[in-house]
Amino acid sequence: MMISVLIVEDDPMVAELNRLYTEKIDGFHVIKIVNNGRDAIDFLSNHSVHLVLLDVFMPHMQGLAVLKKIKSSFSDVNVIMITANRASLDIKTALNHGVIDYIVKPFTFERFQSTLLAFSQRYKILHSEEELTQSALDKIISIDIPKLQSQHPKGINEQTLLTIKKLIKDFTHTFTVAEIADISGLSRISLKKYLDYLENQGELESELLYSTMGRPAKLYKISN
């Protein structure tokens, strides 16, 4: 089943970008683009729509007013806010009125895609005619829990960090950057940055090994 999407956005370039992003994802189809809230409500009154991508600042009817109207009159319609509005009170209002997500412009395709794929999974589970198992319910609940953005500093990639953690978790002895580089395929410069980051986080300890020649070598070990 295709998920029908209504885009409500008064900036033509942003609206087209939202359409392109949406239709790059399997299972989604943009049924209509409108540039104001009043036309959005009129369209929803006469067409079946599963998901609305909704801006906040628009003519004729602001996005939060549209959201409230959707939730009062079209309870089966899901809404994702896509806006430059960062006001905490407005974000709180949107969340209290049941938006699936609140995406701040500008955003990446990856961020947009993750939300739509999560929504697709949730939608399929909830519209299944089978009884839901606990694992299926857990998937729905995990989709609804807001995902915290990575708190790592610039230059620290979450996936790379997880890979390095897996490589070193079974080390019972000290190790050097060179040893991990040999088994990971990552550069020594990049690895040192990640190992030093893990040390700063308290997950690793280090000591310097001095020799009669050259610079001292830094030895790492898993913190106790």
JSON list of N, CA, C and O in Angstrom, two decimals, residues 77-108:
[
{"chain": "A", "resi": 77, "resn": "VAL", "atom": "N", "xyz": [-5.20, 11.34, 10.17]},
{"chain": "A", "resi": 77, "resn": "VAL", "atom": "CA", "xyz": [-4.12, 11.94, 9.38]},
{"chain": "A", "resi": 77, "resn": "VAL", "atom": "C", "xyz": [-2.92, 12.22, 10.29]},
{"chain": "A", "resi": 77, "resn": "VAL", "atom": "O", "xyz": [-3.06, 12.81, 11.37]},
{"chain": "A", "resi": 78, "resn": "ASN", "atom": "N", "xyz": [-1.76, 11.78, 9.87]},
{"chain": "A", "resi": 78, "resn": "ASN", "atom": "CA", "xyz": [-0.53, 11.99, 10.63]},
{"chain": "A", "resi": 78, "resn": "ASN", "atom": "C", "xyz": [0.20, 13.23, 10.11]},
{"chain": "A", "resi": 78, "resn": "ASN", "atom": "O", "xyz": [0.11, 13.55, 8.92]},
{"chain": "A", "resi": 79, "resn": "VAL", "atom": "N", "xyz": [0.94, 13.89, 10.99]},
{"chain": "A", "resi": 79, "resn": "VAL", "atom": "CA", "xyz": [1.58, 15.15, 10.63]},
{"chain": "A", "resi": 79, "resn": "VAL", "atom": "C", "xyz": [3.05, 15.16, 11.05]},
{"chain": "A", "resi": 79, "resn": "VAL", "atom": "O", "xyz": [3.39, 14.75, 12.16]},
{"chain": "A", "resi": 80, "resn": "ILE", "atom": "N", "xyz": [3.89, 15.60, 10.13]},
{"chain": "A", "resi": 80, "resn": "ILE", "atom": "CA", "xyz": [5.29, 15.90, 10.43]},
{"chain": "A", "resi": 80, "resn": "ILE", "atom": "C", "xyz": [5.51, 17.38, 10.15]},
{"chain": "A", "resi": 80, "resn": "ILE", "atom": "O", "xyz": [5.23, 17.85, 9.05]},
{"chain": "A", "resi": 81, "resn": "MET", "atom": "N", "xyz": [5.97, 18.12, 11.15]},
{"chain": "A", "resi": 81, "resn": "MET", "atom": "CA", "xyz": [6.27, 19.52, 10.96]},
{"chain": "A", "resi": 81, "resn": "MET", "atom": "C", "xyz": [7.65, 19.65, 10.31]},
{"chain": "A", "resi": 81, "resn": "MET", "atom": "O", "xyz": [8.62, 19.01, 10.74]},
{"chain": "A", "resi": 82, "resn": "ILE", "atom": "N", "xyz": [7.75, 20.46, 9.25]},
{"chain": "A", "resi": 82, "resn": "ILE", "atom": "CA", "xyz": [9.03, 20.77, 8.61]},
{"chain": "A", "resi": 82, "resn": "ILE", "atom": "C", "xyz": [9.10, 22.28, 8.50]},
{"chain": "A", "resi": 82, "resn": "ILE", "atom": "O", "xyz": [8.40, 22.89, 7.70]},
{"chain": "A", "resi": 83, "resn": "THR", "atom": "N", "xyz": [9.94, 22.90, 9.30]},
{"chain": "A", "resi": 83, "resn": "THR", "atom": "CA", "xyz": [9.88, 24.35, 9.45]},
{"chain": "A", "resi": 83, "resn": "THR", "atom": "C", "xyz": [11.21, 24.92, 9.94]},
{"chain": "A", "resi": 83, "resn": "THR", "atom": "O", "xyz": [12.03, 24.20, 10.51]},
{"chain": "A", "resi": 84, "resn": "ALA", "atom": "N", "xyz": [11.39, 26.21, 9.73]},
{"chain": "A", "resi": 84, "resn": "ALA", "atom": "CA", "xyz": [12.54, 26.91, 10.28]},
{"chain": "A", "resi": 84, "resn": "ALA", "atom": "C", "xyz": [12.25, 27.43, 11.69]},
{"chain": "A", "resi": 84, "resn": "ALA", "atom": "O", "xyz": [13.15, 27.97, 12.34]},
{"chain": "A", "resi": 85, "resn": "ASN", "atom": "N", "xyz": [11.04, 27.26, 12.14]},
{"chain": "A", "resi": 85, "resn": "ASN", "atom": "CA", "xyz": [10.63, 27.75, 13.45]},
{"chain": "A", "resi": 85, "resn": "ASN", "atom": "C", "xyz": [11.27, 26.92, 14.57]},
{"chain": "A", "resi": 85, "resn": "ASN", "atom": "O", "xyz": [11.04, 25.72, 14.67]},
{"chain": "A", "resi": 86, "resn": "ARG", "atom": "N", "xyz": [12.06, 27.58, 15.42]},
{"chain": "A", "resi": 86, "resn": "ARG", "atom": "CA", "xyz": [12.75, 26.89, 16.51]},
{"chain": "A", "resi": 86, "resn": "ARG", "atom": "C", "xyz": [12.22, 27.32, 17.88]},
{"chain": "A", "resi": 86, "resn": "ARG", "atom": "O", "xyz": [12.82, 26.99, 18.90]},
{"chain": "A", "resi": 87, "resn": "ALA", "atom": "N", "xyz": [11.14, 28.05, 17.91]},
{"chain": "A", "resi": 87, "resn": "ALA", "atom": "CA", "xyz": [10.60, 28.54, 19.18]},
{"chain": "A", "resi": 87, "resn": "ALA", "atom": "C", "xyz": [10.14, 27.37, 20.05]},
{"chain": "A", "resi": 87, "resn": "ALA", "atom": "O", "xyz": [9.33, 26.54, 19.63]},
{"chain": "A", "resi": 88, "resn": "SER", "atom": "N", "xyz": [10.66, 27.31, 21.27]},
{"chain": "A", "resi": 88, "resn": "SER", "atom": "CA", "xyz": [10.37, 26.17, 22.14]},
{"chain": "A", "resi": 88, "resn": "SER", "atom": "C", "xyz": [8.89, 26.02, 22.45]},
{"chain": "A", "resi": 88, "resn": "SER", "atom": "O", "xyz": [8.37, 24.90, 22.53]},
{"chain": "A", "resi": 89, "resn": "LEU", "atom": "N", "xyz": [8.19, 27.13, 22.60]},
{"chain": "A", "resi": 89, "resn": "LEU", "atom": "CA", "xyz": [6.76, 27.06, 22.90]},
{"chain": "A", "resi": 89, "resn": "LEU", "atom": "C", "xyz": [5.99, 26.45, 21.73]},
{"chain": "A", "resi": 89, "resn": "LEU", "atom": "O", "xyz": [5.08, 25.64, 21.93]},
{"chain": "A", "resi": 90, "resn": "ASP", "atom": "N", "xyz": [6.34, 26.84, 20.51]},
{"chain": "A", "resi": 90, "resn": "ASP", "atom": "CA", "xyz": [5.67, 26.28, 19.33]},
{"chain": "A", "resi": 90, "resn": "ASP", "atom": "C", "xyz": [6.00, 24.80, 19.16]},
{"chain": "A", "resi": 90, "resn": "ASP", "atom": "O", "xyz": [5.13, 24.00, 18.77]},
{"chain": "A", "resi": 91, "resn": "ILE", "atom": "N", "xyz": [7.25, 24.44, 19.44]},
{"chain": "A", "resi": 91, "resn": "ILE", "atom": "CA", "xyz": [7.62, 23.03, 19.36]},
{"chain": "A", "resi": 91, "resn": "ILE", "atom": "C", "xyz": [6.83, 22.21, 20.38]},
{"chain": "A", "resi": 91, "resn": "ILE", "atom": "O", "xyz": [6.32, 21.13, 20.08]},
{"chain": "A", "resi": 92, "resn": "LYS", "atom": "N", "xyz": [6.71, 22.75, 21.59]},
{"chain": "A", "resi": 92, "resn": "LYS", "atom": "CA", "xyz": [5.92, 22.08, 22.63]},
{"chain": "A", "resi": 92, "resn": "LYS", "atom": "C", "xyz": [4.47, 21.93, 22.19]},
{"chain": "A", "resi": 92, "resn": "LYS", "atom": "O", "xyz": [3.86, 20.86, 22.38]},
{"chain": "A", "resi": 93, "resn": "THR", "atom": "N", "xyz": [3.92, 22.96, 21.60]},
{"chain": "A", "resi": 93, "resn": "THR", "atom": "CA", "xyz": [2.53, 22.90, 21.12]},
{"chain": "A", "resi": 93, "resn": "THR", "atom": "C", "xyz": [2.37, 21.81, 20.06]},
{"chain": "A", "resi": 93, "resn": "THR", "atom": "O", "xyz": [1.41, 21.02, 20.10]},
{"chain": "A", "resi": 94, "resn": "ALA", "atom": "N", "xyz": [3.31, 21.76, 19.12]},
{"chain": "A", "resi": 94, "resn": "ALA", "atom": "CA", "xyz": [3.25, 20.76, 18.06]},
{"chain": "A", "resi": 94, "resn": "ALA", "atom": "C", "xyz": [3.33, 19.35, 18.64]},
{"chain": "A", "resi": 94, "resn": "ALA", "atom": "O", "xyz": [2.55, 18.45, 18.25]},
{"chain": "A", "resi": 95, "resn": "LEU", "atom": "N", "xyz": [4.25, 19.13, 19.56]},
{"chain": "A", "resi": 95, "resn": "LEU", "atom": "CA", "xyz": [4.39, 17.80, 20.17]},
{"chain": "A", "resi": 95, "resn": "LEU", "atom": "C", "xyz": [3.15, 17.43, 20.97]},
{"chain": "A", "resi": 95, "resn": "LEU", "atom": "O", "xyz": [2.70, 16.27, 20.93]},
{"chain": "A", "resi": 96, "resn": "ASN", "atom": "N", "xyz": [2.58, 18.39, 21.68]},
{"chain": "A", "resi": 96, "resn": "ASN", "atom": "CA", "xyz": [1.37, 18.12, 22.47]},
{"chain": "A", "resi": 96, "resn": "ASN", "atom": "C", "xyz": [0.17, 17.78, 21.59]},
{"chain": "A", "resi": 96, "resn": "ASN", "atom": "O", "xyz": [-0.78, 17.14, 22.05]},
{"chain": "A", "resi": 97, "resn": "HIS", "atom": "N", "xyz": [0.21, 18.22, 20.33]},
{"chain": "A", "resi": 97, "resn": "HIS", "atom": "CA", "xyz": [-0.88, 17.91, 19.41]},
{"chain": "A", "resi": 97, "resn": "HIS", "atom": "C", "xyz": [-0.55, 16.71, 18.51]},
{"chain": "A", "resi": 97, "resn": "HIS", "atom": "O", "xyz": [-1.21, 16.50, 17.49]},
{"chain": "A", "resi": 98, "resn": "GLY", "atom": "N", "xyz": [0.45, 15.95, 18.89]},
{"chain": "A", "resi": 98, "resn": "GLY", "atom": "CA", "xyz": [0.65, 14.63, 18.30]},
{"chain": "A", "resi": 98, "resn": "GLY", "atom": "C", "xyz": [1.39, 14.55, 16.99]},
{"chain": "A", "resi": 98, "resn": "GLY", "atom": "O", "xyz": [1.16, 13.62, 16.22]},
{"chain": "A", "resi": 99, "resn": "VAL", "atom": "N", "xyz": [2.31, 15.51, 16.72]},
{"chain": "A", "resi": 99, "resn": "VAL", "atom": "CA", "xyz": [3.09, 15.36, 15.48]},
{"chain": "A", "resi": 99, "resn": "VAL", "atom": "C", "xyz": [4.00, 14.15, 15.58]},
{"chain": "A", "resi": 99, "resn": "VAL", "atom": "O", "xyz": [4.48, 13.80, 16.66]},
{"chain": "A", "resi": 100, "resn": "ILE", "atom": "N", "xyz": [4.24, 13.50, 14.45]},
{"chain": "A", "resi": 100, "resn": "ILE", "atom": "CA", "xyz": [5.14, 12.35, 14.40]},
{"chain": "A", "resi": 100, "resn": "ILE", "atom": "C", "xyz": [6.57, 12.80, 14.64]},
{"chain": "A", "resi": 100, "resn": "ILE", "atom": "O", "xyz": [7.36, 12.13, 15.31]},
{"chain": "A", "resi": 101, "resn": "ASP", "atom": "N", "xyz": [6.93, 13.94, 14.07]},
{"chain": "A", "resi": 101, "resn": "ASP", "atom": "CA", "xyz": [8.29, 14.46, 14.21]},
{"chain": "A", "resi": 101, "resn": "ASP", "atom": "C", "xyz": [8.26, 15.96, 13.95]},
{"chain": "A", "resi": 101, "resn": "ASP", "atom": "O", "xyz": [7.30, 16.50, 13.38]},
{"chain": "A", "resi": 102, "resn": "TYR", "atom": "N", "xyz": [9.33, 16.63, 14.37]},
{"chain": "A", "resi": 102, "resn": "TYR", "atom": "CA", "xyz": [9.48, 18.07, 14.16]},
{"chain": "A", "resi": 102, "resn": "TYR", "atom": "C", "xyz": [10.86, 18.26, 13.57]},
{"chain": "A", "resi": 102, "resn": "TYR", "atom": "O", "xyz": [11.88, 18.13, 14.26]},
{"chain": "A", "resi": 103, "resn": "ILE", "atom": "N", "xyz": [10.93, 18.55, 12.25]},
{"chain": "A", "resi": 103, "resn": "ILE", "atom": "CA", "xyz": [12.19, 18.65, 11.53]},
{"chain": "A", "resi": 103, "resn": "ILE", "atom": "C", "xyz": [12.47, 20.12, 11.23]},
{"chain": "A", "resi": 103, "resn": "ILE", "atom": "O", "xyz": [11.64, 20.81, 10.65]},
{"chain": "A", "resi": 104, "resn": "VAL", "atom": "N", "xyz": [13.65, 20.56, 11.63]},
{"chain": "A", "resi": 104, "resn": "VAL", "atom": "CA", "xyz": [14.03, 21.96, 11.46]},
{"chain": "A", "resi": 104, "resn": "VAL", "atom": "C", "xyz": [14.82, 22.15, 10.17]},
{"chain": "A", "resi": 104, "resn": "VAL", "atom": "O", "xyz": [15.77, 21.41, 9.89]},
{"chain": "A", "resi": 105, "resn": "LYS", "atom": "N", "xyz": [14.41, 23.14, 9.37]},
{"chain": "A", "resi": 105, "resn": "LYS", "atom": "CA", "xyz": [15.13, 23.48, 8.15]},
{"chain": "A", "resi": 105, "resn": "LYS", "atom": "C", "xyz": [16.42, 24.23, 8.51]},
{"chain": "A", "resi": 105, "resn": "LYS", "atom": "O", "xyz": [16.42, 25.02, 9.46]},
{"chain": "A", "resi": 106, "resn": "PRO", "atom": "N", "xyz": [17.48, 24.06, 7.73]},
{"chain": "A", "resi": 106, "resn": "PRO", "atom": "CA", "xyz": [17.63, 23.07, 6.66]},
{"chain": "A", "resi": 106, "resn": "PRO", "atom": "C", "xyz": [17.94, 21.69, 7.24]},
{"chain": "A", "resi": 106, "resn": "PRO", "atom": "O", "xyz": [18.51, 21.61, 8.33]},
{"chain": "A", "resi": 107, "resn": "PHE", "atom": "N", "xyz": [17.58, 20.66, 6.53]},
{"chain": "A", "resi": 107, "resn": "PHE", "atom": "CA", "xyz": [17.79, 19.30, 7.03]},
{"chain": "A", "resi": 107, "resn": "PHE", "atom": "C", "xyz": [18.37, 18.44, 5.91]},
{"chain": "A", "resi": 107, "resn": "PHE", "atom": "O", "xyz": [18.30, 18.79, 4.74]},
{"chain": "A", "resi": 108, "resn": "THR", "atom": "N", "xyz": [18.95, 17.32, 6.28]},
{"chain": "A", "resi": 108, "resn": "THR", "atom": "CA", "xyz": [19.54, 16.41, 5.30]},
{"chain": "A", "resi": 108, "resn": "THR", "atom": "C", "xyz": [18.52, 15.38, 4.85]},
{"chain": "A", "resi": 108, "resn": "THR", "atom": "O", "xyz": [17.53, 15.11, 5.54]}
]
